[in-house]
């Protein structure tokens, strides 16, 4: 059975009434069933005529048979109803429905013409005459006039159903007229009456013809359930409620009591007067009972609606209160963030300046501790802000090209110090077939990887943490990226696993837990992964480690200036000396992805039993056995010339022992760094320079001289800003608020003015607008300086008159990039 198309619901307009989706679709399905039954009824009768089975032509022996042309009209009408109004809408289906309805009108119209003109068009003999004569059975008779009239009404209704609201109303009126003819025929059976005998005698119809008319007529009414009579019945209001309660009894009860009275009259139990009285009194009693029941139900529904209305008003009030509370919470979080970031600017700024100054080892360790503590506090603030934005639905992911390998390398580099401190092997491997660049939010991708890999490093005391990245094409340029982060740490208890991604939940929430945190990192990561169209799962065994898997869908992209990774020469043959864990296997995969031929991953004793066969390198994971092996290889003529690279965590090594190795790499080894060293040792040159960091860069002021004004009300932040600018070679002037900044710009021209947003007397926004208005010809570059770090802050401040934006805490690399960007704009304007 063809399912009615749900899009029919979108084509119907609700008009005056309200409808529930359930009742609407129930009416459509009911119409489909009625149309299908109409067709089946016609097919059964047509089969009876074709196969000469008399029992299929009538319902019961002795009753009137349905004529073949009547059955044909039922088949055409039912098909017109199904394909035109109850199936998935298509233009050709509408056309077919219209043509089938016209055929019914043609057959019925020609039949009606035959009666007064006493002519015959031969329609009733067209299909079954030869079969009837050959079998000796009767030929198909002529369609009854009242049957033809009913078909004219129903076929016209099928045409008008698609003619807009007025057409639907007219169609329903015609369908009701056709049902009235069927009801008259049914009354003729019930009361053995010749309806309108004195005026216009109507031919007695077959019982299944009457049934077919009811099926077809009700199907037409239900095919457009939001218009006409059926709309009143299905409406979600008092009228619909009363109609559903009274309509069926109003039809059935008079028929039932009339038939009972007629049977009693025929058996002479009572006379005609008593019969009329019985019908009237019985109908009055039943209708009064139904009315009383309906009134009771209406009162109950009215009370229920009042209760629901009050509940809705209360819910609306609570929703308004919740929205207000959410707004206040967002303002509170933003204010707290601003108040925390302001002193953090001083802490992190001063520690950055201290680390660039001459310090003793003990002093540097103390400053590093302060710096790490400040970074941890800033991370907590950012996590709370991110969670607040996610809960408010205000996170918007950027769509920019980024290098996946570079993103992974940055994360590993950021976590390298913690991994090295705990002597944990940290390695990443991206399958060679994974595209190099994708379109997405690189910052959020780094945030997810930092959270997951950072947790793995934090909760692993011994062993390794690995990241593996794979991909599979979805369609066109879309790829499903799969990330697997595994560790050999303490694991997660089964009781804590269900709570792992819940906000503010800790895997170890006890007072004696070793590691801190807000409990928001995994929650934020999960929400970000879901925003990227992915999912995350975790499996863990206590004391054996955990595995986090997550997948996201991203589109591959081209990245301007992107240079593919270098490849090792095909002649490069490498042996890895290491024992246990995933680390050696992933290192082997990475080397092979670069084009090297890895002869094997072996232990020290196995290596000495191998014959040297043009081995290019031996990569050695440090332990006592490998250091002893290197000493033995130094005096072995087969191995002494083979370069040896040692991977360790920077533990002390005597000069004598250090001389055993060609290069010594501190773990975790950055992929790009390892590749550059291997290419260098094979006599090649890396295709792209490797930048080690910002230290030692020349001052910008030498090649980009600028006159700078810093407007900042906080004394500590003034010191930090001036010191960071001095580090770049600039001597800046200071203003304590927006008014002083305006006066300073009036006294002398500046190239760049940094304006803190929140300042007394005149804030940064007012100052920027005033400067731009008062000095349109020599307006400096205006930079918004604020601790209100939120998504879209840059765009918002640019719209309010600023040329650029810098968030607090001010980080030296970000300041250097901004000065470089601003200086180019100043030079282009000058």
Short mmCIF file of C-alpha atoms in Angstrom, two decimals, residues 323-791:
data_model
loop_
_atom_site.label_atom_id
_atom_site.label_comp_id
_atom_site.label_asym_id
_atom_site.label_seq_id
_atom_site.Cartn_x
_atom_site.Cartn_y
_atom_site.Cartn_z
CA UNK A 323 16.08 33.68 30.73
CA UNK A 324 16.71 36.57 33.07
CA UNK A 325 18.73 34.30 35.37
CA UNK A 326 20.68 33.04 32.35
CA UNK A 327 21.35 36.62 31.26
CA UNK A 328 22.51 37.58 34.72
CA UNK A 329 24.70 34.46 34.88
CA UNK A 330 26.26 35.33 31.50
CA UNK A 331 26.93 38.89 32.68
CA UNK A 332 28.39 37.56 35.93
CA UNK A 333 30.68 35.13 34.07
CA UNK A 334 31.79 37.91 31.70
CA UNK A 335 32.49 40.29 34.61
CA UNK A 336 34.35 37.62 36.58
CA UNK A 337 36.35 36.76 33.47
CA UNK A 338 37.26 40.42 33.00
CA UNK A 339 38.24 40.87 36.63
CA UNK A 340 40.41 37.73 36.57
CA UNK A 341 42.03 38.45 33.21
CA UNK A 342 43.05 41.95 34.27
CA UNK A 343 45.45 40.82 37.05
CA UNK A 344 46.41 37.78 34.95
CA UNK A 345 47.68 40.21 32.34
CA UNK A 346 50.10 41.53 34.92
CA UNK A 347 51.15 38.08 36.16
CA UNK A 348 51.78 36.52 32.74
CA UNK A 349 53.22 39.72 31.24
CA UNK A 350 55.75 40.21 34.00
CA UNK A 351 56.79 36.54 34.01
CA UNK A 352 57.37 36.74 30.25
CA UNK A 353 59.61 39.75 30.79
CA UNK A 354 61.42 38.03 33.66
CA UNK A 355 62.09 34.92 31.61
CA UNK A 356 63.81 37.09 28.97
CA UNK A 357 66.13 38.61 31.59
CA UNK A 358 69.31 37.10 33.11
CA UNK A 359 68.24 34.73 35.92
CA UNK A 360 69.93 32.11 38.02
CA UNK A 361 68.76 28.52 37.61
CA UNK A 362 66.80 28.67 40.88
CA UNK A 363 65.20 32.01 39.95
CA UNK A 364 64.27 30.75 36.49
CA UNK A 365 62.66 27.67 38.04
CA UNK A 366 60.60 29.89 40.37
CA UNK A 367 59.49 32.14 37.50
CA UNK A 368 58.62 29.09 35.37
CA UNK A 369 56.46 27.85 38.24
CA UNK A 370 54.67 31.20 38.40
CA UNK A 371 54.21 31.15 34.64
CA UNK A 372 52.80 27.60 34.65
CA UNK A 373 50.44 28.44 37.51
CA UNK A 374 49.22 31.51 35.64
CA UNK A 375 48.68 29.46 32.49
CA UNK A 376 46.73 26.88 34.50
CA UNK A 377 44.54 29.61 36.01
CA UNK A 378 43.94 31.13 32.57
CA UNK A 379 42.98 27.67 31.26
CA UNK A 380 40.39 27.31 34.03
CA UNK A 381 38.92 30.72 33.20
CA UNK A 382 38.75 29.85 29.50
CA UNK A 383 37.07 26.49 30.25
CA UNK A 384 34.38 28.16 32.34
CA UNK A 385 33.80 30.76 29.62
CA UNK A 386 33.62 28.10 26.89
CA UNK A 387 31.17 26.02 28.91
CA UNK A 388 28.99 29.09 29.51
CA UNK A 389 28.98 29.90 25.77
CA UNK A 390 28.20 26.30 24.81
CA UNK A 391 25.30 26.16 27.28
CA UNK A 392 23.95 29.41 25.81
CA UNK A 393 24.33 28.07 22.25
CA UNK A 394 26.66 30.92 21.29
CA UNK A 395 29.63 28.87 20.11
CA UNK A 396 30.22 29.41 16.39
CA UNK A 397 32.84 27.31 14.65
CA UNK A 398 35.12 29.02 12.16
CA UNK A 399 35.50 27.55 8.70
CA UNK A 400 39.07 28.24 7.59
CA UNK A 401 41.70 26.04 5.92
CA UNK A 402 44.24 24.55 8.35
CA UNK A 403 47.01 21.96 8.31
CA UNK A 404 46.14 18.90 10.38
CA UNK A 405 49.78 17.85 10.79
CA UNK A 406 50.75 21.33 11.99
CA UNK A 407 47.82 21.35 14.42
CA UNK A 408 48.89 17.98 15.87
CA UNK A 409 52.55 19.07 16.10
CA UNK A 410 51.57 22.22 18.01
CA UNK A 411 49.62 20.18 20.56
CA UNK A 412 52.47 17.69 21.04
CA UNK A 413 54.92 20.57 21.39
CA UNK A 414 52.76 22.26 24.05
CA UNK A 415 52.54 19.03 26.07
CA UNK A 416 56.15 18.00 25.52
CA UNK A 417 57.44 19.54 28.78
CA UNK A 418 54.92 17.69 30.97
CA UNK A 419 55.53 14.40 29.13
CA UNK A 420 59.30 14.84 29.42
CA UNK A 421 59.02 15.61 33.14
CA UNK A 422 57.12 12.33 33.72
CA UNK A 423 59.34 10.41 31.25
CA UNK A 424 56.35 9.43 29.14
CA UNK A 425 56.67 8.51 25.48
CA UNK A 426 54.36 10.85 23.56
CA UNK A 427 54.03 10.20 19.85
CA UNK A 428 51.54 10.99 17.12
CA UNK A 429 50.97 9.28 13.80
CA UNK A 430 48.82 10.44 10.89
CA UNK A 431 48.08 7.80 8.28
CA UNK A 432 49.70 8.68 4.93
CA UNK A 433 46.37 8.74 3.04
CA UNK A 434 44.88 11.44 5.30
CA UNK A 435 44.61 14.75 3.36
CA UNK A 436 47.01 17.46 4.46
CA UNK A 437 44.57 20.36 4.90
CA UNK A 438 40.95 20.62 6.01
CA UNK A 439 38.29 23.32 6.30
CA UNK A 440 37.34 23.88 9.94
CA UNK A 441 38.16 25.54 13.25
CA UNK A 442 41.83 24.85 13.95
CA UNK A 443 41.69 26.54 17.38
CA UNK A 444 38.83 24.31 18.55
CA UNK A 445 40.59 21.26 17.12
CA UNK A 446 43.68 22.13 19.14
CA UNK A 447 41.49 22.64 22.20
CA UNK A 448 39.98 19.16 21.85
CA UNK A 449 43.35 17.48 21.36
CA UNK A 450 44.92 19.46 24.22
CA UNK A 451 42.15 18.38 26.57
CA UNK A 452 42.26 14.70 25.64
CA UNK A 453 46.03 14.27 25.23
CA UNK A 454 46.70 16.57 28.20
CA UNK A 455 44.49 14.40 30.41
CA UNK A 456 46.26 11.28 29.16
CA UNK A 457 49.66 12.77 30.00
CA UNK A 458 48.43 14.03 33.38
CA UNK A 459 47.04 10.67 34.46
CA UNK A 460 49.93 8.53 33.14
CA UNK A 461 52.88 7.94 35.45
CA UNK A 462 54.76 5.32 33.44
CA UNK A 463 54.59 4.24 29.82
CA UNK A 464 53.29 6.13 26.83
CA UNK A 465 50.58 8.28 25.31
CA UNK A 466 49.85 7.88 21.60
CA UNK A 467 47.69 9.72 19.08
CA UNK A 468 46.68 8.00 15.84
CA UNK A 469 44.71 9.75 13.08
CA UNK A 470 42.92 7.96 10.25
CA UNK A 471 40.36 9.06 7.69
CA UNK A 472 37.80 7.63 5.31
CA UNK A 473 36.01 9.43 2.46
CA UNK A 474 32.30 10.14 2.92
CA UNK A 475 31.32 11.88 -0.32
CA UNK A 476 32.86 14.41 -2.67
CA UNK A 477 35.56 16.13 -0.58
CA UNK A 478 34.08 15.22 2.83
CA UNK A 479 36.14 12.98 5.10
CA UNK A 480 35.43 11.19 8.35
CA UNK A 481 38.45 11.83 10.58
CA UNK A 482 39.02 9.28 13.34
CA UNK A 483 41.27 10.08 16.30
CA UNK A 484 42.48 7.49 18.82
CA UNK A 485 44.24 8.65 22.02
CA UNK A 486 45.54 5.82 24.19
CA UNK A 487 47.60 5.82 27.37
CA UNK A 488 49.04 3.39 29.89
CA UNK A 489 47.89 5.37 32.92
CA UNK A 490 45.82 4.61 36.00
CA UNK A 491 42.61 4.04 34.03
CA UNK A 492 39.06 5.02 34.95
CA UNK A 493 36.79 3.10 37.28
CA UNK A 494 33.57 1.64 35.79
CA UNK A 495 31.52 3.77 38.20
CA UNK A 496 33.13 6.98 36.94
CA UNK A 497 32.79 6.23 33.21
CA UNK A 498 29.09 7.26 32.91
CA UNK A 499 29.87 10.61 34.60
CA UNK A 500 33.00 11.34 32.58
CA UNK A 501 31.44 13.81 30.13
CA UNK A 502 29.10 15.42 32.66
CA UNK A 503 29.96 19.03 33.61
CA UNK A 504 31.88 19.59 36.85
CA UNK A 505 32.37 15.81 37.31
CA UNK A 506 35.78 14.34 38.07
CA UNK A 507 36.97 10.81 37.41
CA UNK A 508 38.41 11.02 40.93
CA UNK A 509 36.32 13.41 43.03
CA UNK A 510 37.77 12.41 46.39
CA UNK A 511 39.49 14.84 48.71
CA UNK A 512 42.75 12.93 48.19
CA UNK A 513 42.76 13.12 44.41
CA UNK A 514 46.14 13.91 42.91
CA UNK A 515 45.07 16.07 39.98
CA UNK A 516 42.89 19.17 39.95
CA UNK A 517 40.70 20.82 37.35
CA UNK A 518 37.19 22.11 36.85
CA UNK A 519 35.83 18.90 35.39
CA UNK A 520 34.81 20.85 32.27
CA UNK A 521 37.54 19.83 29.81
CA UNK A 522 35.94 16.59 28.64
CA UNK A 523 32.45 18.14 28.64
CA UNK A 524 33.61 21.00 26.41
CA UNK A 525 35.49 18.58 24.14
CA UNK A 526 32.40 16.40 23.76
CA UNK A 527 30.18 19.39 22.92
CA UNK A 528 32.71 20.72 20.38
CA UNK A 529 33.00 17.29 18.74
CA UNK A 530 29.21 17.09 18.47
CA UNK A 531 29.14 20.58 16.91
CA UNK A 532 31.57 19.24 14.31
CA UNK A 533 29.15 16.41 13.51
CA UNK A 534 31.01 13.72 15.42
CA UNK A 535 30.93 11.60 18.54
CA UNK A 536 33.32 10.49 21.26
CA UNK A 537 33.62 7.21 23.19
CA UNK A 538 35.92 5.95 25.91
CA UNK A 539 37.02 2.55 27.16
CA UNK A 540 39.24 1.96 30.14
CA UNK A 541 40.71 -0.70 32.41
CA UNK A 542 41.86 0.20 35.91
CA UNK A 543 45.66 0.27 36.21
CA UNK A 544 45.97 -0.54 32.49
CA UNK A 545 45.08 2.73 30.79
CA UNK A 546 42.31 4.36 28.75
CA UNK A 547 41.43 4.78 25.08
CA UNK A 548 39.47 7.79 23.84
CA UNK A 549 38.06 7.62 20.31
CA UNK A 550 36.38 10.47 18.56
CA UNK A 551 35.42 11.15 14.97
CA UNK A 552 34.41 14.31 13.13
CA UNK A 553 33.45 15.13 9.56
CA UNK A 554 35.43 17.82 7.75
CA UNK A 555 35.89 18.90 4.16
CA UNK A 556 39.35 18.70 2.66
CA UNK A 557 40.77 22.00 1.48
CA UNK A 558 43.74 23.69 -0.10
CA UNK A 559 45.95 25.79 2.16
CA UNK A 560 47.77 28.78 0.71
CA UNK A 561 51.51 28.34 1.10
CA UNK A 562 51.09 24.76 2.33
CA UNK A 563 54.18 22.66 1.60
CA UNK A 564 53.79 18.87 1.80
CA UNK A 565 56.09 17.04 4.17
CA UNK A 566 59.54 16.13 2.92
CA UNK A 567 60.25 12.50 2.07
CA UNK A 568 63.27 10.40 2.87
CA UNK A 569 65.21 8.93 -0.07
CA UNK A 570 64.16 5.39 -1.05
CA UNK A 571 67.65 4.14 -0.21
CA UNK A 572 67.19 5.09 3.46
CA UNK A 573 67.24 1.86 5.52
CA UNK A 574 66.58 2.14 9.25
CA UNK A 575 66.61 -0.20 12.24
CA UNK A 576 64.75 0.72 15.43
CA UNK A 577 66.12 -0.61 18.71
CA UNK A 578 63.37 -0.52 21.33
CA UNK A 579 61.42 -2.81 23.63
CA UNK A 580 57.67 -2.96 24.32
CA UNK A 581 54.73 -0.60 23.88
CA UNK A 582 53.12 1.07 20.89
CA UNK A 583 55.84 3.68 20.57
CA UNK A 584 58.26 1.67 18.36
CA UNK A 585 55.45 0.48 16.09
CA UNK A 586 54.09 3.98 15.51
CA UNK A 587 57.62 5.29 14.94
CA UNK A 588 58.11 2.54 12.33
CA UNK A 589 54.84 3.50 10.61
CA UNK A 590 55.85 7.17 10.55
CA UNK A 591 59.26 6.44 9.04
CA UNK A 592 57.70 4.25 6.35
CA UNK A 593 55.16 6.99 5.62
CA UNK A 594 58.14 9.29 4.93
CA UNK A 595 59.50 6.76 2.40
CA UNK A 596 62.13 4.97 4.49
CA UNK A 597 62.56 1.21 4.56
CA UNK A 598 62.46 0.00 8.18
CA UNK A 599 64.32 -3.28 8.44
CA UNK A 600 62.76 -4.09 11.78
CA UNK A 601 62.08 -3.21 15.40
CA UNK A 602 64.50 -5.25 17.46
CA UNK A 603 65.98 -5.52 20.93
CA UNK A 604 69.72 -4.91 21.57
CA UNK A 605 70.70 -8.58 21.61
CA UNK A 606 68.94 -9.27 18.30
CA UNK A 607 70.68 -6.37 16.57
CA UNK A 608 74.18 -7.74 17.20
CA UNK A 609 73.16 -11.01 15.58
CA UNK A 610 72.03 -9.21 12.42
CA UNK A 611 74.38 -8.67 9.50
CA UNK A 612 74.87 -5.04 8.49
CA UNK A 613 73.43 -4.63 5.02
CA UNK A 614 73.76 -0.97 4.07
CA UNK A 615 71.86 0.30 7.12
CA UNK A 616 71.49 4.09 6.94
CA UNK A 617 70.54 4.76 10.60
CA UNK A 618 69.95 2.99 13.85
CA UNK A 619 67.38 4.70 16.06
CA UNK A 620 67.83 3.70 19.69
CA UNK A 621 65.38 4.13 22.56
CA UNK A 622 67.52 4.72 25.64
CA UNK A 623 67.97 2.18 28.40
CA UNK A 624 71.02 0.52 29.91
CA UNK A 625 71.09 -2.17 27.24
CA UNK A 626 71.00 0.27 24.32
CA UNK A 627 73.81 2.43 25.73
CA UNK A 628 75.92 -0.71 26.19
CA UNK A 629 74.99 -1.79 22.67
CA UNK A 630 76.17 1.55 21.27
CA UNK A 631 79.53 1.08 23.00
CA UNK A 632 79.84 -2.40 21.51
CA UNK A 633 78.90 -1.14 18.01
CA UNK A 634 81.58 1.56 18.28
CA UNK A 635 84.27 -1.15 18.17
CA UNK A 636 82.51 -3.47 15.70
CA UNK A 637 83.90 -2.89 12.18
CA UNK A 638 80.54 -3.80 10.64
CA UNK A 639 78.59 -1.23 12.66
CA UNK A 640 80.99 1.53 13.70
CA UNK A 641 80.25 3.69 10.64
CA UNK A 642 76.47 3.42 10.93
CA UNK A 643 74.99 6.66 12.42
CA UNK A 644 73.21 6.11 15.74
CA UNK A 645 70.43 8.38 17.01
CA UNK A 646 69.49 8.22 20.69
CA UNK A 647 65.99 9.04 21.95
CA UNK A 648 65.84 9.88 25.66
CA UNK A 649 64.32 12.32 28.15
CA UNK A 650 67.45 14.44 28.57
CA UNK A 651 68.94 12.40 31.42
CA UNK A 652 72.60 13.09 32.22
CA UNK A 653 75.08 11.27 29.96
CA UNK A 654 78.85 11.40 30.28
CA UNK A 655 80.86 12.90 27.45
CA UNK A 656 82.30 9.50 26.69
CA UNK A 657 78.86 7.94 26.40
CA UNK A 658 77.46 10.93 24.50
CA UNK A 659 80.18 10.46 21.87
CA UNK A 660 78.71 7.08 21.00
CA UNK A 661 75.75 8.72 19.24
CA UNK A 662 75.59 10.86 16.11
CA UNK A 663 72.59 12.82 17.38
CA UNK A 664 70.67 12.87 20.63
CA UNK A 665 66.96 13.78 20.48
CA UNK A 666 64.95 14.64 23.56
CA UNK A 667 61.56 12.95 23.75
CA UNK A 668 58.85 13.60 22.90
CA UNK A 669 60.35 14.22 19.48
CA UNK A 670 58.45 16.59 17.23
CA UNK A 671 57.68 14.96 13.88
CA UNK A 672 58.96 17.84 11.79
CA UNK A 673 62.16 18.04 13.88
CA UNK A 674 62.89 14.31 13.46
CA UNK A 675 62.26 14.46 9.72
CA UNK A 676 64.53 17.48 9.31
CA UNK A 677 67.40 15.74 11.15
CA UNK A 678 67.05 12.53 9.13
CA UNK A 679 67.05 14.47 5.84
CA UNK A 680 70.08 16.44 7.00
CA UNK A 681 72.00 13.25 7.91
CA UNK A 682 71.22 11.76 4.47
CA UNK A 683 72.82 14.79 2.86
CA UNK A 684 69.62 16.57 1.88
CA UNK A 685 68.12 19.93 2.79
CA UNK A 686 64.65 20.39 4.35
CA UNK A 687 62.23 22.04 1.94
CA UNK A 688 61.02 24.51 4.54
CA UNK A 689 62.75 26.24 7.45
CA UNK A 690 62.02 25.10 10.99
CA UNK A 691 61.27 27.95 13.40
CA UNK A 692 62.35 27.14 16.95
CA UNK A 693 60.62 30.01 18.75
CA UNK A 694 60.35 33.80 19.18
CA UNK A 695 63.47 34.23 21.31
CA UNK A 696 66.28 36.23 19.77
CA UNK A 697 64.13 37.98 17.18
CA UNK A 698 65.27 41.54 16.39
CA UNK A 699 63.22 44.46 17.75
CA UNK A 700 60.43 45.55 15.43
CA UNK A 701 61.07 49.25 16.06
CA UNK A 702 64.29 49.12 14.00
CA UNK A 703 62.39 48.49 10.74
CA UNK A 704 58.89 49.57 11.77
CA UNK A 705 59.13 52.85 13.73
CA UNK A 706 55.80 53.82 15.29
CA UNK A 707 54.55 56.45 17.75
CA UNK A 708 52.38 54.60 20.24
CA UNK A 709 49.95 55.71 22.96
CA UNK A 710 48.69 53.26 25.60
CA UNK A 711 45.41 54.23 27.34
CA UNK A 712 45.05 51.98 30.42
CA UNK A 713 43.67 52.79 33.87
CA UNK A 714 45.23 49.84 35.72
CA UNK A 715 48.71 50.72 37.00
CA UNK A 716 50.08 47.15 36.74
CA UNK A 717 48.72 46.72 33.23
CA UNK A 718 50.39 50.01 32.29
CA UNK A 719 53.72 48.58 33.40
CA UNK A 720 53.15 45.32 31.54
CA UNK A 721 52.09 47.05 28.34
CA UNK A 722 55.02 49.50 28.37
CA UNK A 723 57.50 46.69 29.12
CA UNK A 724 56.18 44.43 26.33
CA UNK A 725 56.31 47.32 23.87
CA UNK A 726 59.83 48.19 25.08
CA UNK A 727 60.81 44.58 24.40
CA UNK A 728 59.86 45.24 20.77
CA UNK A 729 61.90 48.46 20.80
CA UNK A 730 59.08 51.00 21.33
CA UNK A 731 58.84 53.78 23.94
CA UNK A 732 55.12 54.43 24.35
CA UNK A 733 53.23 57.23 26.10
CA UNK A 734 50.57 56.47 28.72
CA UNK A 735 47.05 57.84 29.35
CA UNK A 736 44.97 56.86 32.40
CA UNK A 737 41.55 57.12 30.71
CA UNK A 738 39.74 58.02 27.51
CA UNK A 739 39.75 61.78 28.18
CA UNK A 740 43.53 61.84 28.65
CA UNK A 741 43.92 59.77 25.46
CA UNK A 742 41.80 62.30 23.55
CA UNK A 743 43.90 65.18 24.90
CA UNK A 744 47.15 63.36 24.05
CA UNK A 745 46.07 62.78 20.44
CA UNK A 746 45.13 66.48 20.21
CA UNK A 747 48.61 67.54 21.41
CA UNK A 748 50.66 65.35 19.06
CA UNK A 749 50.04 62.80 16.31
CA UNK A 750 50.29 59.06 17.03
CA UNK A 751 50.45 56.11 14.66
CA UNK A 752 48.81 53.62 17.04
CA UNK A 753 46.58 54.12 20.09
CA UNK A 754 45.80 51.16 22.38
CA UNK A 755 42.51 51.84 24.19
CA UNK A 756 41.39 49.74 27.14
CA UNK A 757 37.62 49.22 26.90
CA UNK A 758 36.71 49.72 30.57
CA UNK A 759 38.14 53.00 31.90
CA UNK A 760 36.75 55.71 34.21
CA UNK A 761 35.41 59.08 32.98
CA UNK A 762 35.49 57.98 29.31
CA UNK A 763 35.71 54.34 28.25
CA UNK A 764 37.59 53.02 25.24
CA UNK A 765 34.60 52.86 22.90
CA UNK A 766 33.61 56.50 23.58
CA UNK A 767 37.25 57.56 23.22
CA UNK A 768 37.62 55.76 19.86
CA UNK A 769 34.47 57.37 18.48
CA UNK A 770 35.53 60.81 19.75
CA UNK A 771 39.05 60.51 18.25
CA UNK A 772 37.69 59.33 14.91
CA UNK A 773 35.16 62.20 14.85
CA UNK A 774 37.53 64.95 15.98
CA UNK A 775 40.57 63.95 13.88
CA UNK A 776 39.22 62.44 10.66
CA UNK A 777 42.26 63.48 8.61
CA UNK A 778 44.97 62.24 10.96
CA UNK A 779 43.18 59.52 12.92
CA UNK A 780 45.65 56.94 14.29
CA UNK A 781 45.14 53.19 14.15
CA UNK A 782 42.82 52.43 17.09
CA UNK A 783 43.30 49.07 18.83
CA UNK A 784 40.74 47.75 21.34
CA UNK A 785 42.44 46.34 24.43
CA UNK A 786 40.13 44.28 26.64
CA UNK A 787 39.85 41.33 29.01
CA UNK A 788 36.33 40.60 27.70
CA UNK A 789 37.41 37.68 25.54
CA UNK A 790 34.34 36.26 23.81
CA UNK A 791 33.52 34.87 20.39
#
